[in-house]
Every structure is written in structure tokens, then in C-alpha cells.
Amino acid sequence: MIGILTADFNESLISGIEEATNRSEVILFSNNVAPRPFPTWLSVMQIQRSYNFNGSLVAENIASAEILGSLIYPKKKFFYVKTLEWMSLPNINYPALENVYNNDGIDLIAGNLKIYKILESLFKKPIAVMENWDLDGIRGLTNEH
């Protein structure tokens, strides 16, 4: 089972789930309301429900990665870094970023090679590069086949 902590239900994410081999084993966790139209087969729960989720869990932004770092039940934890969102913050708090990007319990997945190189030089080396959501690729990283 793969869970995804999301804020915006972006089109890339939904397309990635639709293309997955076993899309029924995906749960989205979010405090935002899913947009309409939205696939009725896709499970969505409030983010608080992720606290007892014991599958592999993927965060897609800094805020959800902070939550991910505090969870104890997920088998594997990933932060899918599609953008360097911290570069647009008015004040960069490096120690807070370091708690997320250097968290030993969270594996980083870079959205492209440029992000991979930046993360590797500033924080820790990502375990993979994934340009678009690829749930089968994430499943491969979890050792759950």
C-alpha cells in the first residue's frame, strides 16, 4: 500500500496513479477538498489519518515532509522533491530545511537531475530521479511488488 501526502491533487499526481499497475493500492491524504471532477475509485482521507498508516508514505512538499518525519508507522518514507519550493520563501530557515532534507528516516526522490545535484550538494543524496509521478517506480523502491 502506498500513501501520498498531498495538498493540491495536481494533474501529474492523478495521471501517475491512473497509470499505475495496481492503482487500488494508493491512498491520498490531504486536508484540502478534492477538485471536481475527481476519480471516484481513488481513496482520499484527511491527513490526520496518516498517523496510523503502515504502508509506504510519500510527501510532495516541505509541509507534508515535516509531518512525514514525525510519523512512526510507515514502512518506508519518501519525500518527492519536484521543485525547490524553499527558494521562494521570504526567509530561509536552514535548520528547519535540514530537519526535512537530511532526515535519516526519509529517502529523497528528485524530480529531475538538476534538483538531484542541488539536493546532493546541500543536503543528502537522493535515492532516485523521477520526472513524473511513477507509482510503479515508487513501489520498486519500497521493495513491495
XYZ file of N, CA, C and O in Angstrom, residues 6-125:
480
model
N -0.654 14.949 0.093
C -0.751 15.952 -0.962
C -1.549 17.161 -0.486
O -2.356 17.062 0.427
N -1.326 18.267 -1.145
C -2.074 19.479 -0.829
C -2.960 19.892 -1.995
O -4.033 20.453 -1.799
N -2.519 19.584 -3.221
C -3.208 20.183 -4.365
C -3.792 19.215 -5.391
O -4.363 19.654 -6.376
N -3.691 17.915 -5.195
C -4.278 16.945 -6.133
C -3.894 17.289 -7.578
O -4.722 17.283 -8.475
N -2.622 17.593 -7.812
C -2.204 18.050 -9.133
C -2.406 16.982 -10.209
O -2.478 15.790 -9.939
N -2.522 17.442 -11.425
C -2.819 16.577 -12.566
C -1.745 15.512 -12.771
O -2.043 14.365 -13.102
N -0.482 15.872 -12.537
C 0.612 14.916 -12.679
C 0.452 13.751 -11.703
O 0.665 12.585 -12.062
N 0.056 14.057 -10.489
C -0.158 13.026 -9.472
C -1.295 12.095 -9.879
O -1.147 10.870 -9.860
N -2.420 12.647 -10.253
C -3.587 11.836 -10.618
C -3.268 10.972 -11.843
O -3.605 9.785 -11.880
N -2.576 11.534 -12.835
C -2.184 10.762 -14.019
C -1.258 9.618 -13.637
O -1.388 8.502 -14.143
N -0.314 9.887 -12.732
C 0.604 8.848 -12.277
C -0.116 7.703 -11.592
O 0.235 6.535 -11.761
N -1.145 8.028 -10.832
C -1.930 6.989 -10.156
C -2.737 6.196 -11.185
O -2.794 4.966 -11.119
N -3.334 6.895 -12.140
C -4.137 6.219 -13.165
C -3.301 5.258 -14.000
O -3.799 4.237 -14.471
N -2.009 5.559 -14.183
C -1.131 4.713 -14.988
C -0.498 3.584 -14.181
O 0.160 2.717 -14.762
N -0.675 3.565 -12.869
C -0.052 2.540 -12.026
C -0.675 1.180 -12.281
O -1.858 1.062 -12.602
N 0.138 0.150 -12.129
C -0.317 -1.217 -12.321
C -1.438 -1.571 -11.356
O -2.437 -2.167 -11.729
N -1.282 -1.203 -10.101
C -2.293 -1.524 -9.102
C -2.724 -0.240 -8.396
O -2.343 0.019 -7.267
N -3.522 0.541 -9.079
C -3.918 1.845 -8.550
C -4.847 1.749 -7.346
O -5.025 2.709 -6.620
N -5.438 0.587 -7.113
C -6.334 0.432 -5.962
C -5.563 0.393 -4.646
O -6.156 0.500 -3.582
N -4.254 0.273 -4.727
C -3.431 0.240 -3.520
C -2.795 1.586 -3.222
O -1.722 1.671 -2.648
N -3.483 2.678 -3.604
C -2.995 4.031 -3.371
C -4.046 4.799 -2.585
O -5.234 4.745 -2.892
N -3.586 5.509 -1.550
C -4.459 6.365 -0.744
C -3.851 7.761 -0.709
O -2.653 7.912 -0.473
N -4.672 8.767 -0.953
C -4.226 10.156 -0.827
C -4.653 10.681 0.537
O -5.771 10.421 0.992
N -3.754 11.412 1.183
C -4.052 12.064 2.452
C -3.934 13.566 2.240
O -2.903 14.047 1.772
N -4.989 14.303 2.563
C -4.974 15.743 2.356
C -6.019 16.409 3.238
O -7.045 15.809 3.553
N -5.755 17.641 3.615
C -6.751 18.425 4.342
C -7.547 19.314 3.399
O -8.438 20.027 3.825
N -7.214 19.268 2.125
C -7.936 20.052 1.134
C -9.013 19.205 0.478
O -8.914 17.987 0.409
N -10.016 19.861 -0.038
C -11.109 19.180 -0.720
C -10.656 18.806 -2.126
O -10.051 19.612 -2.830
N -10.943 17.572 -2.516
C -10.590 17.105 -3.855
C -11.370 17.905 -4.902
O -12.539 18.216 -4.701
N -10.729 18.251 -5.998
C -11.415 19.018 -7.048
C -12.446 18.166 -7.777
O -12.440 16.947 -7.687
N -13.338 18.842 -8.467
C -14.322 18.139 -9.294
C -13.987 18.419 -10.745
O -13.598 19.529 -11.067
N -14.073 17.490 -11.635
C -14.362 16.077 -11.387
C -13.145 15.393 -10.780
O -12.002 15.799 -11.011
N -13.401 14.339 -10.024
C -12.337 13.597 -9.358
C -12.658 12.111 -9.453
O -13.822 11.724 -9.313
N -11.664 11.269 -9.722
C -11.937 9.835 -9.863
C -12.596 9.255 -8.607
O -12.060 9.381 -7.505
N -13.735 8.631 -8.770
C -14.475 8.081 -7.629
C -13.816 6.829 -7.061
O -14.078 6.468 -5.919
N -12.959 6.189 -7.811
C -12.284 4.976 -7.341
C -11.085 5.284 -6.439
O -10.544 4.388 -5.811
N -10.669 6.534 -6.364
C -9.470 6.902 -5.613
C -9.814 7.244 -4.168
O -10.685 8.065 -3.901
N -9.128 6.605 -3.227
C -9.376 6.834 -1.799
C -8.677 8.104 -1.330
O -7.492 8.295 -1.587
N -9.417 8.954 -0.632
C -8.872 10.187 -0.073
C -9.294 10.271 1.387
O -10.462 10.077 1.717
N -8.331 10.538 2.255
C -8.603 10.689 3.685
C -7.932 11.956 4.185
O -7.002 12.465 3.564
N -8.412 12.431 5.335
C -7.772 13.592 5.938
C -6.358 13.218 6.377
O -6.074 12.076 6.712
N -5.496 14.206 6.381
C -4.085 13.967 6.670
C -3.861 13.364 8.066
O -2.923 12.606 8.273
N -4.757 13.638 9.007
C -4.627 13.073 10.350
C -4.667 11.548 10.326
O -4.098 10.891 11.188
N -5.341 10.972 9.336
C -5.442 9.515 9.223
C -4.108 8.878 8.844
O -3.926 7.676 8.989
N -3.161 9.673 8.374
C -1.846 9.132 8.013
C -1.043 8.723 9.249
O -0.076 7.979 9.138
N -1.463 9.182 10.421
C -0.711 8.881 11.640
C -0.710 7.400 11.996
O 0.175 6.947 12.711
N -1.673 6.623 11.506
C -1.635 5.186 11.768
C -1.524 4.378 10.481
O -1.797 3.183 10.467
N -1.082 5.013 9.399
C -0.884 4.332 8.120
C 0.428 3.555 8.185
O 1.466 4.098 8.545
N 0.402 2.267 7.824
C 1.624 1.470 7.949
C 2.188 0.990 6.616
O 3.032 0.106 6.582
N 1.757 1.577 5.514
C 2.352 1.266 4.217
C 3.517 2.217 3.961
O 4.052 2.834 4.875
N 3.916 2.345 2.712
C 4.946 3.313 2.332
C 4.255 4.647 2.086
O 3.191 4.699 1.486
N 4.885 5.722 2.556
C 4.248 7.035 2.503
C 5.160 8.028 1.791
O 6.369 8.069 2.043
N 4.560 8.822 0.890
C 5.298 9.792 0.087
C 4.773 11.190 0.378
O 3.569 11.435 0.291
N 5.677 12.114 0.699
C 5.316 13.527 0.860
C 5.696 14.245 -0.431
O 6.670 13.877 -1.085
N 4.916 15.284 -0.779
C 5.247 16.007 -2.012
C 5.524 17.491 -1.801
O 5.671 18.225 -2.764
N 5.613 17.929 -0.560
C 6.048 19.304 -0.289
C 6.671 19.364 1.102
O 6.601 18.393 1.864
N 7.280 20.485 1.432
C 8.003 20.599 2.706
C 7.063 20.402 3.892
O 7.398 19.682 4.839
N 5.893 21.017 3.850
C 4.958 20.904 4.976
C 4.570 19.449 5.225
O 4.542 18.988 6.371
N 4.263 18.713 4.162
C 3.889 17.313 4.360
C 5.101 16.459 4.731
O 4.971 15.467 5.445
N 6.294 16.842 4.284
C 7.510 16.116 4.669
C 7.804 16.313 6.163
O 8.324 15.405 6.815
N 7.466 17.476 6.709
C 7.620 17.693 8.151
C 6.705 16.746 8.925
O 7.108 16.159 9.932
N 5.482 16.586 8.450
C 4.549 15.640 9.077
C 5.094 14.226 8.933
O 5.120 13.453 9.894
N 5.543 13.889 7.742
C 6.085 12.561 7.462
C 7.216 12.200 8.425
O 7.282 11.075 8.926
N 8.066 13.159 8.718
C 9.189 12.912 9.625
C 8.761 12.535 11.029
O 9.504 11.867 11.754
N 7.567 12.942 11.433
C 7.105 12.660 12.798
C 6.323 11.349 12.907
O 5.997 10.920 14.010
N 6.023 10.726 11.785
C 5.217 9.501 11.806
C 6.070 8.282 12.137
O 7.217 8.180 11.703
N 5.502 7.343 12.887
C 6.271 6.171 13.308
C 5.847 4.874 12.621
O 6.587 3.900 12.633
N 4.683 4.822 12.012
C 4.188 3.567 11.456
C 4.552 3.257 10.006
O 4.587 2.087 9.638
N 4.775 4.234 9.141
C 5.058 3.873 7.749
C 6.276 2.954 7.615
O 7.280 3.129 8.310
N 6.164 1.974 6.701
C 7.280 1.058 6.440
C 8.446 1.797 5.813
O 9.598 1.575 6.159
N 8.150 2.647 4.832
C 9.154 3.458 4.152
C 8.592 4.860 4.002
O 7.396 5.048 3.823
N 9.496 5.839 4.059
C 9.103 7.237 3.916
C 9.912 7.874 2.794
O 11.136 7.722 2.744
N 9.213 8.593 1.913
C 9.857 9.266 0.794
C 9.392 10.712 0.712
O 8.241 11.015 0.984
N 10.305 11.583 0.315
C 9.962 12.967 0.002
C 10.267 13.145 -1.483
O 11.423 13.104 -1.897
N 9.204 13.306 -2.291
C 9.344 13.505 -3.723
C 9.529 14.999 -3.972
O 8.584 15.773 -3.899
N 10.748 15.407 -4.252
C 11.103 16.816 -4.412
C 11.002 17.186 -5.897
O 11.946 17.015 -6.660
N 9.821 17.681 -6.289
C 9.596 18.073 -7.685
C 10.080 19.488 -7.956
O 10.411 19.835 -9.083
N 10.070 20.331 -6.919
C 10.527 21.713 -7.058
C 11.342 22.083 -5.817
O 11.233 21.434 -4.778
N 12.106 23.127 -5.933
C 12.856 23.646 -4.790
C 12.037 24.779 -4.174
O 12.389 25.945 -4.262
N 10.921 24.402 -3.564
C 9.960 25.383 -3.068
C 10.548 26.321 -2.027
O 10.120 27.457 -1.889
N 11.568 25.879 -1.316
C 12.169 26.724 -0.290
C 12.870 27.936 -0.881
O 13.098 28.929 -0.196
N 13.189 27.900 -2.167
C 13.850 29.044 -2.798
C 12.911 30.237 -2.935
O 13.361 31.366 -3.098
N 11.601 30.007 -2.863
C 10.654 31.112 -2.981
C 10.141 31.601 -1.628
O 9.293 32.486 -1.569
N 10.673 31.044 -0.550
C 10.271 31.507 0.780
C 10.925 32.850 1.086
O 12.078 33.083 0.708
N 10.234 33.732 1.794
C 10.820 35.041 2.095
C 12.025 34.932 3.032
O 12.975 35.676 2.910
N 11.980 34.000 3.955
C 13.095 33.769 4.878
C 13.419 32.285 4.879
O 12.553 31.466 5.158
N 14.656 31.958 4.569
C 15.047 30.554 4.550
C 15.596 30.182 5.915
O 16.560 30.768 6.399
N 14.948 29.203 6.529
C 15.376 28.686 7.831
C 16.097 27.373 7.571
O 15.487 26.306 7.524
N 17.432 27.455 7.403
C 18.197 26.273 7.025
C 18.068 25.130 8.030
O 17.890 23.976 7.612
N 18.116 25.369 9.333
C 17.954 24.245 10.272
C 16.626 23.506 10.100
O 16.577 22.284 10.187
N 15.547 24.221 9.806
C 14.254 23.573 9.578
C 14.294 22.750 8.289
O 13.771 21.633 8.244
N 14.911 23.312 7.246
C 15.048 22.563 5.997
C 15.920 21.327 6.197
O 15.622 20.252 5.671
N 16.965 21.485 6.958
C 17.871 20.367 7.218
C 17.154 19.228 7.945
O 17.405 18.053 7.682
N 16.232 19.569 8.848
C 15.448 18.543 9.546
C 14.610 17.711 8.579
O 14.320 16.552 8.852
N 14.218 18.298 7.473
C 13.430 17.581 6.470
C 14.356 16.871 5.476
O 14.281 15.658 5.298
N 15.241 17.621 4.832
C 16.049 17.080 3.746
C 17.180 16.155 4.213
O 17.699 15.377 3.413
N 17.589 16.250 5.461
C 18.626 15.356 5.992
C 18.064 14.356 6.989
O 18.820 13.703 7.700
N 16.767 14.214 7.039
C 16.135 13.269 7.954
C 16.533 11.846 7.558
O 16.285 11.411 6.431
N 17.158 11.114 8.482
C 17.622 9.753 8.191
C 16.481 8.797 7.868
O 16.688 7.795 7.197
N 15.290 9.084 8.333
C 14.151 8.202 8.100
C 13.413 8.449 6.804
O 12.492 7.716 6.461
N 13.813 9.502 6.075
C 13.121 9.865 4.825
C 14.103 9.789 3.666
O 15.165 10.406 3.691
N 13.738 9.025 2.640
C 14.526 8.967 1.411
C 14.032 10.034 0.452
O 12.824 10.219 0.289
N 14.966 10.733 -0.182
C 14.623 11.773 -1.151
C 14.538 11.188 -2.553
O 15.362 10.356 -2.938
N 13.538 11.636 -3.309
C 13.406 11.323 -4.726
C 13.405 12.666 -5.447
O 12.560 13.522 -5.170
N 14.361 12.872 -6.346
C 14.477 14.144 -7.055
C 13.590 14.157 -8.290
O 13.467 13.151 -8.990
N 13.003 15.319 -8.574
C 12.128 15.482 -9.719
C 12.857 15.584 -11.045
O 12.270 15.383 -12.101
N 14.138 15.904 -11.009
C 14.960 15.929 -12.220
C 16.429 15.941 -11.800
O 16.752 16.019 -10.612
N 17.307 15.862 -12.775
C 18.739 15.776 -12.490
C 19.282 17.051 -11.834
O 20.149 16.986 -10.961
N 18.769 18.210 -12.231
C 19.213 19.479 -11.626
C 18.884 19.494 -10.130
O 19.725 19.843 -9.299
N 17.666 19.096 -9.780
C 17.270 19.041 -8.368
C 18.113 18.008 -7.625
O 18.550 18.239 -6.501
N 18.373 16.884 -8.278
C 19.216 15.834 -7.689
C 20.569 16.426 -7.277
O 21.027 16.228 -6.148
N 21.209 17.146 -8.185
C 22.541 17.702 -7.912
C 22.497 18.745 -6.801
O 23.403 18.807 -5.966
N 21.470 19.563 -6.775
C 21.341 20.580 -5.723
C 21.135 19.914 -4.361
O 21.780 20.275 -3.382
N 20.231 18.936 -4.312
C 19.991 18.235 -3.041
C 21.244 17.525 -2.561
O 21.575 17.559 -1.371
N 21.956 16.891 -3.485
C 23.170 16.171 -3.125
C 24.234 17.110 -2.568
O 24.943 16.766 -1.625
N 24.323 18.319 -3.119
C 25.356 19.248 -2.652
C 24.967 19.984 -1.367
O 25.827 20.332 -0.569
N 23.668 20.204 -1.138
C 23.248 20.941 0.053
C 22.804 20.056 1.214
O 22.930 20.434 2.373
N 22.250 18.900 0.895
C 21.684 18.038 1.933
C 22.225 16.621 1.785
O 23.389 16.396 2.004
N 21.373 15.686 1.399
C 21.847 14.316 1.196
C 21.481 13.843 -0.207
O 20.618 14.420 -0.870
N 22.126 12.777 -0.610
C 21.946 12.254 -1.959
C 20.584 11.575 -2.103
O 20.249 10.678 -1.333
